[in-house]
Amino acid sequence: MKNYHWILLFTLTVSVLACKADKKEDTSEENVEVVQEENSTEIIGNEISYQASDSIMLNGYISRNTATSGKRPGIIVVHEWWGHDEFARQKADELAEMGYVALAVDMYGNGKQAEHPEEAMAFSSNVMKNFDTAKKRFMAAMETLKADENVDAEKISAIGFCFGGSVALSMANSGADLDGVAVFHSGLGLPVMPNEDLKAKLLIQNGAEDMMITDEQEKTFKSQLDAINADYEYIAYEGVMHSFTNKDADSLGEKFDLPLAYDKEITEKSWEKMTLFFKDLYSE
């Protein structure tokens, strides 16, 4: 039986309206650390702080591969509703291994992380109930990534997980200058739905058994993409539930009575699909 309490709360998190862009302010970097070294490949991650116009300090993490020379595409990584955590940083490192410069962003401010779904709901709702704030924070991250000396500022994309997928899709729908957006187990009841402002190519990978998404939401989302002839692919993996990329999904689901489940096979398959998506997008 579905846990409708959490399903309703999750849906409400990403169902508010508003949209306005703004510019980023000063940025700074600190705490450099080497995350991985294998043969001649060295993945270096930097903790980085930046601000949007709401003056909240945003604590991100930027990762690059020193074995790759020249300017390269930058990819924004947007975290789950738990906040900017090790999972988001790991995905940034994996993108760096592929030759991109990846920035795991902080949508909550001050690096806040939730320890309980109610706390996660409060954090995510505080951002998404005011899309103007969300977009300012996202655009501040985008400008920070563009300013990196290793990044080709004309080649920026985004990925997102759960809440982060909803954020990334909403930003693309609001006209953010993104080449591509690839999301995993993303919500579809967005504060900004697909419209003529959408420029990005989309890859949406969800579980067919994801109880956080209603059939009506999926139908509406696809129909609005089709109405504007959007360049997108929507994949619903049979038998797969919400949060399928997160190795902690099973324990979190059991602990908080949430319909979550990790799926190793689909995690690998969906990541490979995303890999080909960006390879095709940025092929010379």
Short mmCIF file of C-alpha atoms in Angstrom, two decimals:
data_model
loop_
_atom_site.label_atom_id
_atom_site.label_comp_id
_atom_site.label_asym_id
_atom_site.label_seq_id
_atom_site.Cartn_x
_atom_site.Cartn_y
_atom_site.Cartn_z
CA MET A 1 0.00 0.00 0.00
CA LYS A 2 1.34 3.43 -0.95
CA ASN A 3 2.45 5.76 1.79
CA TYR A 4 0.24 8.61 0.58
CA HIS A 5 1.41 10.99 3.31
CA TRP A 6 4.94 11.18 1.91
CA ILE A 7 3.79 10.95 -1.72
CA LEU A 8 1.53 13.96 -1.23
CA LEU A 9 4.26 15.93 0.56
CA PHE A 10 6.79 15.15 -2.17
CA THR A 11 4.37 16.19 -4.91
CA LEU A 12 3.56 19.46 -3.15
CA THR A 13 7.26 20.25 -2.87
CA VAL A 14 7.56 20.85 -6.61
CA SER A 15 4.09 22.17 -7.47
CA VAL A 16 4.36 25.91 -6.76
CA LEU A 17 4.66 28.68 -9.37
CA ALA A 18 6.97 31.67 -9.94
CA CYS A 19 9.86 32.46 -12.26
CA LYS A 20 12.47 35.22 -12.47
CA ALA A 21 16.20 35.09 -13.24
CA ASP A 22 19.00 37.04 -11.56
CA LYS A 23 22.77 37.31 -11.74
CA LYS A 24 25.42 35.79 -9.51
CA GLU A 25 27.64 37.61 -7.08
CA ASP A 26 31.18 37.00 -5.79
CA THR A 27 32.65 33.51 -5.62
CA SER A 28 35.52 31.95 -3.71
CA GLU A 29 37.32 28.60 -3.46
CA GLU A 30 38.78 26.76 -0.52
CA ASN A 31 39.88 23.36 0.80
CA VAL A 32 41.43 21.66 -2.22
CA GLU A 33 41.58 17.89 -2.01
CA VAL A 34 42.75 15.13 -4.32
CA VAL A 35 39.94 12.63 -4.60
CA GLN A 36 41.31 10.00 -6.90
CA GLU A 37 44.56 9.11 -8.61
CA GLU A 38 44.84 6.20 -11.00
CA ASN A 39 47.68 5.85 -13.50
CA SER A 40 48.11 9.35 -14.99
CA THR A 41 44.53 10.33 -14.24
CA GLU A 42 44.02 12.59 -11.26
CA ILE A 43 40.58 13.75 -10.17
CA ILE A 44 40.80 16.90 -8.08
CA GLY A 45 37.84 18.22 -6.13
CA ASN A 46 37.63 21.72 -4.66
CA GLU A 47 35.14 22.90 -2.09
CA ILE A 48 33.81 26.18 -3.40
CA SER A 49 31.60 28.88 -1.92
CA TYR A 50 29.46 31.28 -3.93
CA GLN A 51 26.43 33.50 -3.37
CA ALA A 52 23.17 34.40 -5.07
CA SER A 53 21.41 37.72 -4.50
CA ASP A 54 19.68 36.42 -1.35
CA SER A 55 23.12 36.61 0.35
CA ILE A 56 22.95 33.01 1.58
CA MET A 57 26.35 31.31 1.35
CA LEU A 58 26.16 28.33 -0.99
CA ASN A 59 28.73 25.59 -0.48
CA GLY A 60 29.43 23.52 -3.57
CA TYR A 61 32.07 21.13 -4.84
CA ILE A 62 33.81 21.37 -8.23
CA SER A 63 35.67 18.43 -9.73
CA ARG A 64 37.98 18.09 -12.72
CA ASN A 65 40.37 15.62 -14.34
CA THR A 66 43.96 16.91 -14.62
CA ALA A 67 44.68 14.41 -17.40
CA THR A 68 42.30 16.31 -19.68
CA SER A 69 43.74 19.45 -21.23
CA GLY A 70 42.01 22.51 -22.61
CA LYS A 71 38.61 23.92 -21.87
CA ARG A 72 35.83 21.37 -21.62
CA PRO A 73 32.05 21.25 -21.05
CA GLY A 74 30.78 21.98 -17.56
CA ILE A 75 28.01 19.99 -15.90
CA ILE A 76 25.94 21.10 -12.91
CA VAL A 77 24.95 18.34 -10.45
CA VAL A 78 21.82 19.02 -8.38
CA HIS A 79 21.38 16.98 -5.21
CA GLU A 80 18.42 14.97 -3.88
CA TRP A 81 16.08 16.51 -1.29
CA TRP A 82 18.50 15.39 1.44
CA GLY A 83 20.82 18.26 0.43
CA HIS A 84 24.36 18.68 -0.91
CA ASP A 85 26.05 15.48 0.24
CA GLU A 86 28.67 12.87 -0.59
CA PHE A 87 26.36 11.28 -3.17
CA ALA A 88 26.27 14.51 -5.23
CA ARG A 89 30.04 14.93 -4.88
CA GLN A 90 30.63 11.37 -6.02
CA LYS A 91 28.59 12.01 -9.16
CA ALA A 92 30.66 15.14 -9.82
CA ASP A 93 33.83 13.05 -9.55
CA GLU A 94 32.41 10.44 -11.93
CA LEU A 95 31.65 13.16 -14.48
CA ALA A 96 35.18 14.51 -14.03
CA GLU A 97 36.55 11.04 -14.83
CA MET A 98 34.71 11.34 -18.15
CA GLY A 99 36.50 14.59 -18.91
CA TYR A 100 33.93 17.16 -17.84
CA VAL A 101 34.22 19.80 -15.14
CA ALA A 102 31.36 19.14 -12.72
CA LEU A 103 29.93 21.37 -10.02
CA ALA A 104 27.80 19.75 -7.31
CA VAL A 105 25.64 22.66 -6.20
CA ASP A 106 24.02 23.64 -2.92
CA MET A 107 20.36 24.62 -3.33
CA TYR A 108 19.67 24.96 0.42
CA GLY A 109 22.52 27.22 1.50
CA ASN A 110 25.30 26.77 4.05
CA GLY A 111 25.64 23.15 2.95
CA LYS A 112 22.56 22.12 4.93
CA GLN A 113 21.67 18.43 4.94
CA ALA A 114 18.47 16.81 6.14
CA GLU A 115 18.41 13.83 8.47
CA HIS A 116 14.66 13.20 8.32
CA PRO A 117 12.09 13.41 5.50
CA GLU A 118 10.21 16.15 7.36
CA GLU A 119 13.41 18.20 7.47
CA ALA A 120 14.13 17.45 3.82
CA MET A 121 10.59 18.53 2.96
CA ALA A 122 11.02 21.78 4.84
CA PHE A 123 14.31 22.56 3.09
CA SER A 124 13.09 21.68 -0.39
CA SER A 125 9.75 23.43 0.07
CA ASN A 126 11.51 26.57 1.25
CA VAL A 127 13.34 26.68 -2.07
CA MET A 128 10.63 25.52 -4.46
CA LYS A 129 7.75 27.54 -3.03
CA ASN A 130 9.67 30.57 -4.30
CA PHE A 131 11.04 29.66 -7.71
CA ASP A 132 12.65 33.07 -7.99
CA THR A 133 14.99 32.10 -5.15
CA ALA A 134 15.68 28.69 -6.66
CA LYS A 135 16.58 30.16 -10.03
CA LYS A 136 18.88 32.79 -8.53
CA ARG A 137 20.79 30.06 -6.69
CA PHE A 138 20.97 27.85 -9.77
CA MET A 139 22.13 30.70 -12.00
CA ALA A 140 24.77 31.69 -9.42
CA ALA A 141 26.11 28.13 -9.63
CA MET A 142 26.03 28.23 -13.42
CA GLU A 143 28.00 31.48 -13.54
CA THR A 144 30.48 30.04 -11.04
CA LEU A 145 31.01 27.01 -13.26
CA LYS A 146 31.34 29.15 -16.39
CA ALA A 147 33.99 31.27 -14.70
CA ASP A 148 36.24 28.27 -14.04
CA GLU A 149 39.36 28.49 -16.21
CA ASN A 150 38.97 24.86 -17.30
CA VAL A 151 35.39 25.26 -18.55
CA ASP A 152 34.08 26.14 -21.99
CA ALA A 153 31.42 28.65 -20.92
CA GLU A 154 29.46 27.98 -24.12
CA LYS A 155 28.97 24.31 -23.19
CA ILE A 156 26.98 23.90 -19.96
CA SER A 157 24.56 21.11 -19.03
CA ALA A 158 22.97 19.76 -15.86
CA ILE A 159 21.99 16.53 -14.17
CA GLY A 160 19.77 16.03 -11.14
CA PHE A 161 18.40 13.38 -8.83
CA CYS A 162 14.91 13.37 -7.26
CA PHE A 163 14.39 16.98 -6.07
CA GLY A 164 17.50 17.86 -8.08
CA GLY A 165 15.93 16.46 -11.22
CA SER A 166 12.87 18.63 -10.66
CA VAL A 167 15.14 21.65 -10.19
CA ALA A 168 17.17 20.93 -13.34
CA LEU A 169 14.08 20.37 -15.50
CA SER A 170 12.40 23.49 -14.13
CA MET A 171 15.48 25.58 -14.87
CA ALA A 172 15.57 24.30 -18.44
CA ASN A 173 11.84 25.00 -18.82
CA SER A 174 12.35 28.54 -17.54
CA GLY A 175 14.84 29.28 -20.30
CA ALA A 176 18.19 28.65 -18.60
CA ASP A 177 20.91 28.41 -21.25
CA LEU A 178 21.63 24.70 -20.89
CA ASP A 179 22.65 22.40 -23.73
CA GLY A 180 21.30 19.27 -22.10
CA VAL A 181 19.61 18.07 -18.93
CA ALA A 182 19.71 14.45 -17.75
CA VAL A 183 17.66 13.52 -14.69
CA PHE A 184 17.13 10.43 -12.58
CA HIS A 185 13.96 9.58 -10.60
CA SER A 186 12.81 13.16 -11.02
CA GLY A 187 9.50 14.68 -10.03
CA LEU A 188 7.33 15.83 -12.93
CA GLY A 189 4.83 18.16 -11.22
CA LEU A 190 7.13 21.12 -11.74
CA PRO A 191 6.85 24.80 -10.79
CA VAL A 192 7.69 25.61 -14.42
CA MET A 193 6.36 23.14 -16.98
CA PRO A 194 7.69 22.69 -20.55
CA ASN A 195 7.08 25.73 -22.74
CA GLU A 196 8.62 27.59 -25.67
CA ASP A 197 11.47 28.87 -23.47
CA LEU A 198 12.92 25.35 -23.29
CA LYS A 199 16.21 25.15 -25.24
CA ALA A 200 17.87 22.09 -23.75
CA LYS A 201 17.83 18.52 -24.98
CA LEU A 202 16.34 16.31 -22.25
CA LEU A 203 16.94 12.79 -20.98
CA ILE A 204 14.49 11.71 -18.25
CA GLN A 205 15.01 8.32 -16.60
CA ASN A 206 12.46 7.25 -13.99
CA GLY A 207 11.19 4.05 -12.48
CA ALA A 208 7.89 2.70 -13.78
CA GLU A 209 6.99 1.86 -10.17
CA ASP A 210 7.95 5.28 -8.80
CA MET A 211 5.11 6.15 -6.41
CA MET A 212 6.27 9.77 -6.26
CA ILE A 213 5.04 10.25 -9.83
CA THR A 214 1.40 9.93 -10.86
CA ASP A 215 0.29 8.65 -14.25
CA GLU A 216 -1.41 12.00 -14.83
CA GLN A 217 1.81 13.92 -14.14
CA GLU A 218 3.72 11.78 -16.61
CA LYS A 219 1.03 12.15 -19.25
CA THR A 220 0.83 15.92 -18.81
CA PHE A 221 4.61 16.34 -18.82
CA LYS A 222 5.05 14.36 -22.04
CA SER A 223 2.14 16.05 -23.79
CA GLN A 224 3.56 19.49 -23.04
CA LEU A 225 6.96 18.45 -24.37
CA ASP A 226 5.32 17.07 -27.51
CA ALA A 227 3.31 20.27 -27.97
CA ILE A 228 6.51 22.31 -28.35
CA ASN A 229 8.38 19.61 -30.34
CA ALA A 230 10.98 19.32 -27.59
CA ASP A 231 14.05 17.17 -28.14
CA TYR A 232 13.66 14.61 -25.36
CA GLU A 233 13.72 10.96 -24.38
CA TYR A 234 11.64 9.62 -21.52
CA ILE A 235 12.48 6.20 -20.12
CA ALA A 236 10.41 4.39 -17.48
CA TYR A 237 12.26 1.30 -16.22
CA GLU A 238 9.90 -1.58 -15.48
CA GLY A 239 9.81 -2.76 -11.87
CA VAL A 240 12.00 0.12 -10.67
CA MET A 241 11.07 2.38 -7.76
CA HIS A 242 12.01 5.88 -6.64
CA SER A 243 15.62 6.77 -5.71
CA PHE A 244 17.00 3.80 -7.67
CA THR A 245 20.50 5.34 -8.01
CA ASN A 246 21.03 5.84 -4.27
CA LYS A 247 22.71 2.94 -2.49
CA ASP A 248 21.11 4.05 0.78
CA ALA A 249 17.59 3.94 -0.68
CA ASP A 250 16.66 0.57 0.85
CA SER A 251 17.72 1.51 4.37
CA LEU A 252 16.14 4.96 4.12
CA GLY A 253 12.92 3.47 2.81
CA GLU A 254 12.75 0.99 5.67
CA LYS A 255 13.69 3.56 8.30
CA PHE A 256 11.14 6.19 7.23
CA ASP A 257 8.48 3.99 5.60
CA LEU A 258 9.10 5.46 2.15
CA PRO A 259 8.65 3.67 -1.22
CA LEU A 260 12.34 3.71 -2.16
CA ALA A 261 14.60 1.00 -3.56
CA TYR A 262 18.14 0.92 -4.94
CA ASP A 263 18.64 -0.92 -8.23
CA LYS A 264 22.27 -1.60 -9.13
CA GLU A 265 21.57 -2.81 -12.65
CA ILE A 266 19.41 0.18 -13.58
CA THR A 267 21.81 2.58 -11.88
CA GLU A 268 24.59 1.38 -14.18
CA LYS A 269 22.32 1.23 -17.22
CA SER A 270 20.92 4.72 -16.69
CA TRP A 271 24.38 6.22 -16.07
CA GLU A 272 25.64 4.65 -19.29
CA LYS A 273 22.63 6.10 -21.08
CA MET A 274 23.50 9.52 -19.68
CA THR A 275 27.15 9.02 -20.70
CA LEU A 276 26.11 8.45 -24.32
CA PHE A 277 23.69 11.38 -24.12
CA PHE A 278 26.48 13.82 -23.26
CA LYS A 279 28.96 12.16 -25.62
CA ASP A 280 26.53 12.71 -28.47
CA LEU A 281 25.73 16.23 -27.31
CA TYR A 282 29.38 17.29 -27.16
CA SER A 283 30.89 15.22 -29.97
CA GLU A 284 33.14 17.27 -32.20
#
